[in-house]
Tab-separated table of C-alpha atoms in Angstrom:
chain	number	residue	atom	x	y	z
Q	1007	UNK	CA	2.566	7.312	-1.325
Q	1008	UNK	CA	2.243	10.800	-2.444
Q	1009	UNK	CA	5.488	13.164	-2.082
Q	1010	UNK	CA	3.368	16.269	-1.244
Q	1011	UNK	CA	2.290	14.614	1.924
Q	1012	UNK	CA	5.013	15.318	3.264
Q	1013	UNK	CA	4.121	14.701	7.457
Q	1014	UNK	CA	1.834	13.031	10.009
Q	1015	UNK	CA	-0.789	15.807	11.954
Q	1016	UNK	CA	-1.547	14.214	15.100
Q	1017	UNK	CA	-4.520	15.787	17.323
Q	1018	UNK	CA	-6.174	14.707	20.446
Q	1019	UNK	CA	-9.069	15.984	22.477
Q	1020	UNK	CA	-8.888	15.156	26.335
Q	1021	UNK	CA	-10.606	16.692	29.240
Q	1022	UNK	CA	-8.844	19.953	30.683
Q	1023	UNK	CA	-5.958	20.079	32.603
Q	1024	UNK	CA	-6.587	20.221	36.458
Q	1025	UNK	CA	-3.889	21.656	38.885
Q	1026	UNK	CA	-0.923	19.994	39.392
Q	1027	UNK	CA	-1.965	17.521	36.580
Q	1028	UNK	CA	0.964	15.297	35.393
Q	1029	UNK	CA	0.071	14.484	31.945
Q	1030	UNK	CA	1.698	16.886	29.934
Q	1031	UNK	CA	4.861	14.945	31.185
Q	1032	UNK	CA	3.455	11.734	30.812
Q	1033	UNK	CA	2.938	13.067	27.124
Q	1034	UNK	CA	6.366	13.394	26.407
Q	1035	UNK	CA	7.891	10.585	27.841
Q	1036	UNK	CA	4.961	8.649	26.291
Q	1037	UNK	CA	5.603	9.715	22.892
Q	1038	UNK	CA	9.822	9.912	23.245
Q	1039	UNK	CA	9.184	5.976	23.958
Q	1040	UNK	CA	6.842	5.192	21.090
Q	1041	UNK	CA	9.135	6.704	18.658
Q	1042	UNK	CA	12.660	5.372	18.554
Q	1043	UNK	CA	15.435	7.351	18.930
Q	1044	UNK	CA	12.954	10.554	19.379
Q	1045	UNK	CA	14.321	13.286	22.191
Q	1046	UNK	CA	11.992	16.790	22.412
Q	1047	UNK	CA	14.546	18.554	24.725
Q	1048	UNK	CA	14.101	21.963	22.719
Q	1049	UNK	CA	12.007	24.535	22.159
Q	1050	UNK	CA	12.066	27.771	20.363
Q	1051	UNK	CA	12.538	31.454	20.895
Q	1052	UNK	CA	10.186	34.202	19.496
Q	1053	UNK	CA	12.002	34.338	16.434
Q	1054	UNK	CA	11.888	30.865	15.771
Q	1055	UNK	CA	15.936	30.004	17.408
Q	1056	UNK	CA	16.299	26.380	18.472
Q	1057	UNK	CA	16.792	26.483	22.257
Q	1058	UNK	CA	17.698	23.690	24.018
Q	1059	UNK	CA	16.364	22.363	27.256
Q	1060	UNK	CA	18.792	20.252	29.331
Q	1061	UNK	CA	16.339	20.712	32.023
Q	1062	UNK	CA	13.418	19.398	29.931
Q	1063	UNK	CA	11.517	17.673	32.490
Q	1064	UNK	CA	11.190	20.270	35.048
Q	1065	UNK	CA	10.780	22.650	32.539
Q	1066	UNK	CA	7.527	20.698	31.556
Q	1067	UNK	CA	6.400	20.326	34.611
Q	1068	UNK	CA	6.758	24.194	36.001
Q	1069	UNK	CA	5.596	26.168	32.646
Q	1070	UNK	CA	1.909	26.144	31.845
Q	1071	UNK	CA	1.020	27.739	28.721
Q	1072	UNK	CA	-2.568	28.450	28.148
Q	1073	UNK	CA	-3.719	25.619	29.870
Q	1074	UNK	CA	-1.721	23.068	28.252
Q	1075	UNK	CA	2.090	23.167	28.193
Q	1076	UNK	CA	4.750	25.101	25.600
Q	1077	UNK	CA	6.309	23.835	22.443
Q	1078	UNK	CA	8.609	21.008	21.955
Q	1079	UNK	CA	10.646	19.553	19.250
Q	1080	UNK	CA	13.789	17.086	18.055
Q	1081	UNK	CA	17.053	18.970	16.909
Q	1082	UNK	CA	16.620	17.189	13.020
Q	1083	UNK	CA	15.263	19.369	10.190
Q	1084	UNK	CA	15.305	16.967	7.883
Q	1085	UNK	CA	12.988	15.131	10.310
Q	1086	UNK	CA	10.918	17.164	12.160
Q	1087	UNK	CA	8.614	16.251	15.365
Q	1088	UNK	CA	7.110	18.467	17.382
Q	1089	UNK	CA	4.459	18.282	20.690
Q	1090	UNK	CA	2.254	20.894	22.051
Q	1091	UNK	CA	-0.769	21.096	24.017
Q	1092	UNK	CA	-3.127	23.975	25.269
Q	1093	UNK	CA	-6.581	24.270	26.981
Q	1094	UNK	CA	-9.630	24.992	24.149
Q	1095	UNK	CA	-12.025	26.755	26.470
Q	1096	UNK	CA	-14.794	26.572	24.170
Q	1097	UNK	CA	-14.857	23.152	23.371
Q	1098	UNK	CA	-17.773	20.439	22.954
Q	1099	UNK	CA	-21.141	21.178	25.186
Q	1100	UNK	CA	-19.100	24.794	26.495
Q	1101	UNK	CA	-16.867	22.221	28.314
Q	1102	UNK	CA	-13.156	23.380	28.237
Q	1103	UNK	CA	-10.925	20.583	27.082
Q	1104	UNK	CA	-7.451	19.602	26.715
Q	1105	UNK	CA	-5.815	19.489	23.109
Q	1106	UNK	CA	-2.498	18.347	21.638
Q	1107	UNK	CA	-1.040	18.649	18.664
Q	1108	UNK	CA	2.008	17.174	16.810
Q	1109	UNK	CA	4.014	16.856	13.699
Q	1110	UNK	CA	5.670	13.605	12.432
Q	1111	UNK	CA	7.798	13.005	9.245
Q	1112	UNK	CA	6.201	11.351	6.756
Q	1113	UNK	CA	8.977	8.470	6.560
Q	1114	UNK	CA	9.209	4.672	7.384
Q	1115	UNK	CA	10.360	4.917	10.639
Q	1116	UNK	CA	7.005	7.233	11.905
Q	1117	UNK	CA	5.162	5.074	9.650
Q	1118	UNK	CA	6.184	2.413	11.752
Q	1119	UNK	CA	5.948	4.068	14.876
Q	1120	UNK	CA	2.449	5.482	14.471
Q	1121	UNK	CA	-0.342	3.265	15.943
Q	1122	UNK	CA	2.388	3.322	18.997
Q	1123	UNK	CA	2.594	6.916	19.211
Q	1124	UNK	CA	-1.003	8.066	18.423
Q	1125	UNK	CA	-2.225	5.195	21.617
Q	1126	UNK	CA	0.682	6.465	23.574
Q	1127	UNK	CA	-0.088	10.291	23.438
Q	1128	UNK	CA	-3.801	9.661	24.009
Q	1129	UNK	CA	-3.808	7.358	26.566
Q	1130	UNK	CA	-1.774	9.569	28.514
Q	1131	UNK	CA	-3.678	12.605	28.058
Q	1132	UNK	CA	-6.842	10.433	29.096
Q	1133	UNK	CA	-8.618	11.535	25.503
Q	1134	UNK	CA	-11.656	11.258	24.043
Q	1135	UNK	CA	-10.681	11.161	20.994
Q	1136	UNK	CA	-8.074	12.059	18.019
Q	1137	UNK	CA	-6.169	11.101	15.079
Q	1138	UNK	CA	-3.003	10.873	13.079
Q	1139	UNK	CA	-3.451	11.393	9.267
Q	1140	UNK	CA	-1.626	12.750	6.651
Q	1141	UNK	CA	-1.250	16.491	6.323
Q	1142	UNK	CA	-3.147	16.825	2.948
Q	1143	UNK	CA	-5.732	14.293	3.453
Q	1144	UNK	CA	-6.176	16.370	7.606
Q	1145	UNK	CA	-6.659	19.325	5.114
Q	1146	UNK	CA	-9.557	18.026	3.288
Q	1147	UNK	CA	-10.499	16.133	6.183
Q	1148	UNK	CA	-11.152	19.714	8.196
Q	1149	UNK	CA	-12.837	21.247	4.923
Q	1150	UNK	CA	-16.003	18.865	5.991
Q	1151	UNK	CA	-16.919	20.782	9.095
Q	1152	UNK	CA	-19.493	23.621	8.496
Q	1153	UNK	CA	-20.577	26.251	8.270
Q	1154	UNK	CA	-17.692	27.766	7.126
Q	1155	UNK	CA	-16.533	31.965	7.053
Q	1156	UNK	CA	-16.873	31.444	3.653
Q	1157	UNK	CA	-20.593	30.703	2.797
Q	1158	UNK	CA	-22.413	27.243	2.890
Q	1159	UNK	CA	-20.946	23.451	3.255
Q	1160	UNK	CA	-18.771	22.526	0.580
Q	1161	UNK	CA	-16.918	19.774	1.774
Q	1162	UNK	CA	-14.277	18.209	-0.796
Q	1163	UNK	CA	-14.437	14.806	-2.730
Q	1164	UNK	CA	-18.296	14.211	-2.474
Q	1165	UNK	CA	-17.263	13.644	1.367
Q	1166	UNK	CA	-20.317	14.535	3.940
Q	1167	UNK	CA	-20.405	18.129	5.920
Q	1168	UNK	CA	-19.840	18.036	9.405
Q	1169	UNK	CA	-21.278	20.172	12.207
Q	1170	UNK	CA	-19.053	22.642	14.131
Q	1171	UNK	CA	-17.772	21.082	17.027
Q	1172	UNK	CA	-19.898	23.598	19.520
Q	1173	UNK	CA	-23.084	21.844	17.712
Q	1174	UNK	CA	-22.095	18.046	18.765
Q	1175	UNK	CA	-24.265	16.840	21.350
Q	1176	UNK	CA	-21.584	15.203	23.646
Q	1177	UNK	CA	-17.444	15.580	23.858
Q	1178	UNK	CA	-16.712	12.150	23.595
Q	1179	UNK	CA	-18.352	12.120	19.518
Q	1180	UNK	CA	-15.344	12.294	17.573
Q	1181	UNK	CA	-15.613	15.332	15.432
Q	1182	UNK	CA	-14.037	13.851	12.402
Q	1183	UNK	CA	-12.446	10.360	10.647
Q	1184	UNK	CA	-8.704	10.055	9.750
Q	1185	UNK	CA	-6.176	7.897	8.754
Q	1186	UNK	CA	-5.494	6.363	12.482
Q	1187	UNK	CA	-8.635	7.201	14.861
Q	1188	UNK	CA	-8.086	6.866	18.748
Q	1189	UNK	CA	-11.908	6.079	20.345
Q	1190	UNK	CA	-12.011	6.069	24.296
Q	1191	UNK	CA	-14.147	2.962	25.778
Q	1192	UNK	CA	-16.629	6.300	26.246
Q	1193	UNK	CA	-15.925	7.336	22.497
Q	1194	UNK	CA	-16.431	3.947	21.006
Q	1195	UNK	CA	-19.558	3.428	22.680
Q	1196	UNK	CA	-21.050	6.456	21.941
Q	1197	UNK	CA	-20.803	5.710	18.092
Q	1198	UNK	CA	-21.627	2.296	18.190
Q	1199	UNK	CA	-18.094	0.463	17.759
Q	1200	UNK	CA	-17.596	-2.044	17.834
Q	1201	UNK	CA	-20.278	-4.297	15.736
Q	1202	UNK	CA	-18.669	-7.843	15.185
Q	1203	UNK	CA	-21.516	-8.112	12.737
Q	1204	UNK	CA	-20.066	-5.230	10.280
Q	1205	UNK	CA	-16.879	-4.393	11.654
Q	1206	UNK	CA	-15.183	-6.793	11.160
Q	1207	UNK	CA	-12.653	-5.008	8.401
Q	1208	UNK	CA	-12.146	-2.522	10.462
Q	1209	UNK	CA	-11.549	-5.429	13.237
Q	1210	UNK	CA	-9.115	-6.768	11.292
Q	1211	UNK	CA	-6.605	-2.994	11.395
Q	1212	UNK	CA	-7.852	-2.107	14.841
Q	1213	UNK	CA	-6.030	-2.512	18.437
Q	1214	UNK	CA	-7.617	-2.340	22.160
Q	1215	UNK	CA	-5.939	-0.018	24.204
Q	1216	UNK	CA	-5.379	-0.739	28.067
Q	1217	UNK	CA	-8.246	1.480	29.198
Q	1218	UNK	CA	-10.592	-0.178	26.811
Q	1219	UNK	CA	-10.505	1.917	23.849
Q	1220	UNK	CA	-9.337	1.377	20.315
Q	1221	UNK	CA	-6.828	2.551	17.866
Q	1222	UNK	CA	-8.593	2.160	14.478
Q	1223	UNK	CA	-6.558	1.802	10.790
Q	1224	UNK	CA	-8.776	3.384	7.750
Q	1225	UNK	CA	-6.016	1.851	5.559
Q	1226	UNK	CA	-3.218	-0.026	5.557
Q	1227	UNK	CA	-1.319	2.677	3.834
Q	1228	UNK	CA	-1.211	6.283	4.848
Q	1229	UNK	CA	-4.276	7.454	3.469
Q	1230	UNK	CA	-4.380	9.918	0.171
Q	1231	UNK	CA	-7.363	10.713	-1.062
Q	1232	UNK	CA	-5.723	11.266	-4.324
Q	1233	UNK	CA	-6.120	7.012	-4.165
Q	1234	UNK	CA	-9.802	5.952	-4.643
Q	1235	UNK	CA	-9.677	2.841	-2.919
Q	1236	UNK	CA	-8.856	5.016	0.210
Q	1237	UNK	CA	-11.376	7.674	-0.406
Q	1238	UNK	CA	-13.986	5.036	-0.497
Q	1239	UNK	CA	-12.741	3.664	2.674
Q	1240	UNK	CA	-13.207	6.731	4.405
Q	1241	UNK	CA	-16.792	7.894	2.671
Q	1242	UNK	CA	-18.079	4.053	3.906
Q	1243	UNK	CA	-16.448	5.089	7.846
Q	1244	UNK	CA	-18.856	8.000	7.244
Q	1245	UNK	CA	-21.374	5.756	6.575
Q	1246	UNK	CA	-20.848	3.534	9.210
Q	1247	UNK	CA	-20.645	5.613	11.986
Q	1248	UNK	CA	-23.377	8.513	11.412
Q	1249	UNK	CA	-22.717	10.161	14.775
Q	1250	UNK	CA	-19.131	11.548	13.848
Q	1251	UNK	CA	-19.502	14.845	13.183
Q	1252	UNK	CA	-22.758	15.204	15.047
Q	1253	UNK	CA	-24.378	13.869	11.681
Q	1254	UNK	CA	-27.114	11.471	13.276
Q	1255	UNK	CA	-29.280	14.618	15.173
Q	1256	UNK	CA	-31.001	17.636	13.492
């Protein structure tokens, strides 16, 4: 395992928040359980002071920041987690949606833990979609979607260009591939998965959620795309699923 990947990015897409909607709680005690040990009862000030929460709960609950809710975290430097969510109101098909985002150490015990946490934090939300990857292979990763500020598609390590996520003909098409991929029963049908009849690798490293979708394993390992088995396995997930990324439609 490389040493410059040095955490987990975990992203899911979900549809908006509506009133008094109870998942951003549901969230957190969701991901507190899948994670051992884990407690997010701080936050931080403006400049960045660790404040802690010993009302987390309602705290949750009553502040709603930009349609999601504010930032979380552990009290451990050394390993760092943190939870956030907020409303995208230009997502997919000019539908606004709901989108989290956390950080996970890069050690054995997140390792571990992450199948758990990525189906725990997206099942709760109710998402369409998302992923847990490494944070240098979620850099290249995001390099695939086009165009980009800076000219033409130019995506990294021979791997396919993606359309912007404003171009993808329906919100429950995953935008991209990463290491762990969370499909809805809606996501999962929409691309086709799965097909016992050439699936059944992927098969073998997935897991059916209770609402009938899937958690899906790339690798066994954390993927780097420094390795070239694991590059491979992602440029054949491409492959295999053409309408990621909105590739499959003009």
């Amino acid at each position: 395992m490389s040493t410059k990947q040095d955490h987990y990015r975990l992203i899911v897409y979900a549809p908006a928040l509506v009133g008094d909607d109870g998942r951003p709680l549901s969230v957190v005690h969701g991901m507190e359980r899948a994670l051992p040990g884990l407690r997010l009862e701080w936050t931080t000030s403006e400049k960045e002071d660790l404040i802690a929460l010993p009302n987390r709960d309602e705290w949750v609950a009553a502040e709603k920041t930009e349609g999601g809710f504010p930032f979380l975290c552990n009290d451990d430097d050394d390993n760092l987690v943190t939870l956030t969510g907020l409303e995208n109101p230009g997502g997919p098909c000019d539908q606004p949606q709901f989108e989290i985002f956390a950080r996970l150490p890069l050690n054995a015990e997140a390792t571990s833990a992450a199948v758990n946490v990525l189906e725990a934090v997206a099942e709760r939300a109710r998402a369409r979609w998302g992923h847990l990857t490494p944070f240098l292979a979620a850099v290249d990763i995001a390099e695939q979607t086009a165009p980009t500020l800076v000219g033409p598609p130019s995506p990294p390590r021979g791997l396919p260009a993606l359309k912007l996520p404003e171009k993808i003909r329906s919100p429950e098409i995953p935008h991209r591939l990463g290491w762990l991929n969370y499909w809805s029963a809606a996501a999962a049908r929409a691309i086709g998965f799965p097909d016992p009849t050439c699936d059944a690798e992927l098969l073998s490293r997935s897991r059916r959620t209770a609402t009938g979708g899937w958690v899906v394993r790339l690798t066994e390992a954390p993927l780097d795309l420094d390795n070239p088995a694991h590059l491979d396995a992602l440029k054949r997930a491409y492959e295999r699923f053409p309408e990621i990324g909105g590739r499959s439609t003009p």
